[in-house]
Amino acid sequence: MNKRVFVESLIVGILLILGYYGWQVLNGMFLTLNYKPDVIDTYATVETLDEKISFGTSNESSSVYWLLGGIGLSAIYYGIRITMICTRKIR
């Protein structure tokens, strides 16, 4: 096993995961700064959300899926890099 490529793959996966969480933090900060509570229209918003959920599906994006995706992308990156290194040594 090539240790250098393995470490590169881990770094790529970690950067992808950190990038995702960084985006979530920045998005949350933006939404928090721009939040304007409206007492009058609050009930209408709750009623709309209740109708949407009762007739549709609710999907949750779990952090575990993003972690597994980062690990999977690291493995793909590792495979591509090893293939490139092996083909370069043969030629």
PDB file of C-alpha atoms in Angstrom, residues 7-89:
ATOM      1  CA  VAL A   7      -2.730  10.002   3.358  1.00  0.00           C
ATOM      2  CA  GLU A   8      -3.742  12.124   0.334  1.00  0.00           C
ATOM      3  CA  SER A   9      -7.022  10.211   0.158  1.00  0.00           C
ATOM      4  CA  LEU A  10      -7.699  10.762   3.842  1.00  0.00           C
ATOM      5  CA  ILE A  11      -6.984  14.469   3.492  1.00  0.00           C
ATOM      6  CA  VAL A  12      -9.342  14.763   0.510  1.00  0.00           C
ATOM      7  CA  GLY A  13     -12.127  13.003   2.428  1.00  0.00           C
ATOM      8  CA  ILE A  14     -11.599  15.106   5.549  1.00  0.00           C
ATOM      9  CA  LEU A  15     -11.582  18.318   3.490  1.00  0.00           C
ATOM     10  CA  LEU A  16     -14.854  17.318   1.814  1.00  0.00           C
ATOM     11  CA  ILE A  17     -16.494  16.638   5.162  1.00  0.00           C
ATOM     12  CA  LEU A  18     -15.136  19.842   6.704  1.00  0.00           C
ATOM     13  CA  GLY A  19     -16.284  21.773   3.638  1.00  0.00           C
ATOM     14  CA  TYR A  20     -19.792  20.393   4.052  1.00  0.00           C
ATOM     15  CA  TYR A  21     -19.957  21.280   7.741  1.00  0.00           C
ATOM     16  CA  GLY A  22     -18.403  24.685   7.055  1.00  0.00           C
ATOM     17  CA  TRP A  23     -21.118  25.368   4.493  1.00  0.00           C
ATOM     18  CA  GLN A  24     -23.767  24.309   7.019  1.00  0.00           C
ATOM     19  CA  VAL A  25     -22.339  26.694   9.619  1.00  0.00           C
ATOM     20  CA  LEU A  26     -22.169  29.613   7.173  1.00  0.00           C
ATOM     21  CA  ASN A  27     -25.678  28.904   5.916  1.00  0.00           C
ATOM     22  CA  GLY A  28     -26.999  28.768   9.491  1.00  0.00           C
ATOM     23  CA  MET A  29     -25.256  32.030  10.347  1.00  0.00           C
ATOM     24  CA  PHE A  30     -26.757  33.707   7.272  1.00  0.00           C
ATOM     25  CA  LEU A  31     -30.256  32.443   8.062  1.00  0.00           C
ATOM     26  CA  THR A  32     -29.933  33.517  11.705  1.00  0.00           C
ATOM     27  CA  LEU A  33     -28.764  37.011  10.806  1.00  0.00           C
ATOM     28  CA  ASN A  34     -31.581  37.505   8.295  1.00  0.00           C
ATOM     29  CA  TYR A  35     -34.389  36.025  10.438  1.00  0.00           C
ATOM     30  CA  LYS A  36     -37.266  38.416  11.054  1.00  0.00           C
ATOM     31  CA  PRO A  37     -39.969  37.010  13.319  1.00  0.00           C
ATOM     32  CA  ASP A  38     -43.501  37.787  12.183  1.00  0.00           C
ATOM     33  CA  VAL A  39     -46.149  37.104  14.811  1.00  0.00           C
ATOM     34  CA  ILE A  40     -49.112  37.829  12.532  1.00  0.00           C
ATOM     35  CA  ASP A  41     -48.276  35.354   9.754  1.00  0.00           C
ATOM     36  CA  THR A  42     -46.860  32.605  11.962  1.00  0.00           C
ATOM     37  CA  TYR A  43     -50.056  30.534  12.043  1.00  0.00           C
ATOM     38  CA  ALA A  44     -50.340  30.538   8.233  1.00  0.00           C
ATOM     39  CA  THR A  45     -46.774  29.251   7.948  1.00  0.00           C
ATOM     40  CA  VAL A  46     -47.433  26.407  10.416  1.00  0.00           C
ATOM     41  CA  GLU A  47     -50.625  25.472   8.597  1.00  0.00           C
ATOM     42  CA  THR A  48     -48.789  25.336   5.254  1.00  0.00           C
ATOM     43  CA  LEU A  49     -45.984  23.196   6.682  1.00  0.00           C
ATOM     44  CA  ASP A  50     -48.490  20.819   8.286  1.00  0.00           C
ATOM     45  CA  GLU A  51     -50.248  20.279   4.961  1.00  0.00           C
ATOM     46  CA  LYS A  52     -47.002  19.684   3.092  1.00  0.00           C
ATOM     47  CA  ILE A  53     -45.724  17.068   5.535  1.00  0.00           C
ATOM     48  CA  SER A  54     -49.012  15.182   5.905  1.00  0.00           C
ATOM     49  CA  PHE A  55     -49.366  14.625   2.143  1.00  0.00           C
ATOM     50  CA  GLY A  56     -45.699  14.223   1.225  1.00  0.00           C
ATOM     51  CA  THR A  57     -42.549  12.640   2.454  1.00  0.00           C
ATOM     52  CA  SER A  58     -40.042  13.923   4.947  1.00  0.00           C
ATOM     53  CA  ASN A  59     -36.376  13.267   4.177  1.00  0.00           C
ATOM     54  CA  GLU A  60     -33.606  13.812   6.692  1.00  0.00           C
ATOM     55  CA  SER A  61     -30.041  14.295   5.548  1.00  0.00           C
ATOM     56  CA  SER A  62     -28.114  12.538   8.264  1.00  0.00           C
ATOM     57  CA  SER A  63     -24.518  13.364   9.059  1.00  0.00           C
ATOM     58  CA  VAL A  64     -23.697   9.674   8.838  1.00  0.00           C
ATOM     59  CA  TYR A  65     -24.484   9.682   5.118  1.00  0.00           C
ATOM     60  CA  TRP A  66     -22.132  12.612   4.558  1.00  0.00           C
ATOM     61  CA  LEU A  67     -19.419  10.852   6.561  1.00  0.00           C
ATOM     62  CA  LEU A  68     -19.848   7.668   4.537  1.00  0.00           C
ATOM     63  CA  GLY A  69     -19.887   9.714   1.334  1.00  0.00           C
ATOM     64  CA  GLY A  70     -16.599  11.351   2.305  1.00  0.00           C
ATOM     65  CA  ILE A  71     -15.049   7.975   3.032  1.00  0.00           C
ATOM     66  CA  GLY A  72     -16.387   6.620  -0.272  1.00  0.00           C
ATOM     67  CA  LEU A  73     -14.975   9.558  -2.226  1.00  0.00           C
ATOM     68  CA  SER A  74     -11.649   9.046  -0.454  1.00  0.00           C
ATOM     69  CA  ALA A  75     -11.636   5.421  -1.567  1.00  0.00           C
ATOM     70  CA  ILE A  76     -12.432   6.416  -5.152  1.00  0.00           C
ATOM     71  CA  TYR A  77      -9.678   9.021  -5.088  1.00  0.00           C
ATOM     72  CA  TYR A  78      -7.255   6.420  -3.702  1.00  0.00           C
ATOM     73  CA  GLY A  79      -8.154   3.961  -6.459  1.00  0.00           C
ATOM     74  CA  ILE A  80      -7.693   6.549  -9.187  1.00  0.00           C
ATOM     75  CA  ARG A  81      -4.343   7.695  -7.812  1.00  0.00           C
ATOM     76  CA  ILE A  82      -3.018   4.135  -7.434  1.00  0.00           C
ATOM     77  CA  THR A  83      -4.126   3.330 -10.989  1.00  0.00           C
ATOM     78  CA  MET A  84      -2.338   6.422 -12.283  1.00  0.00           C
ATOM     79  CA  ILE A  85       0.830   5.535 -10.386  1.00  0.00           C
ATOM     80  CA  CYS A  86       0.796   1.893 -11.556  1.00  0.00           C
ATOM     81  CA  THR A  87       0.248   2.777 -15.205  1.00  0.00           C
ATOM     82  CA  ARG A  88       3.062   5.327 -15.061  1.00  0.00           C
ATOM     83  CA  LYS A  89       5.488   2.721 -13.630  1.00  0.00           C
TER      84      LYS A  89
END
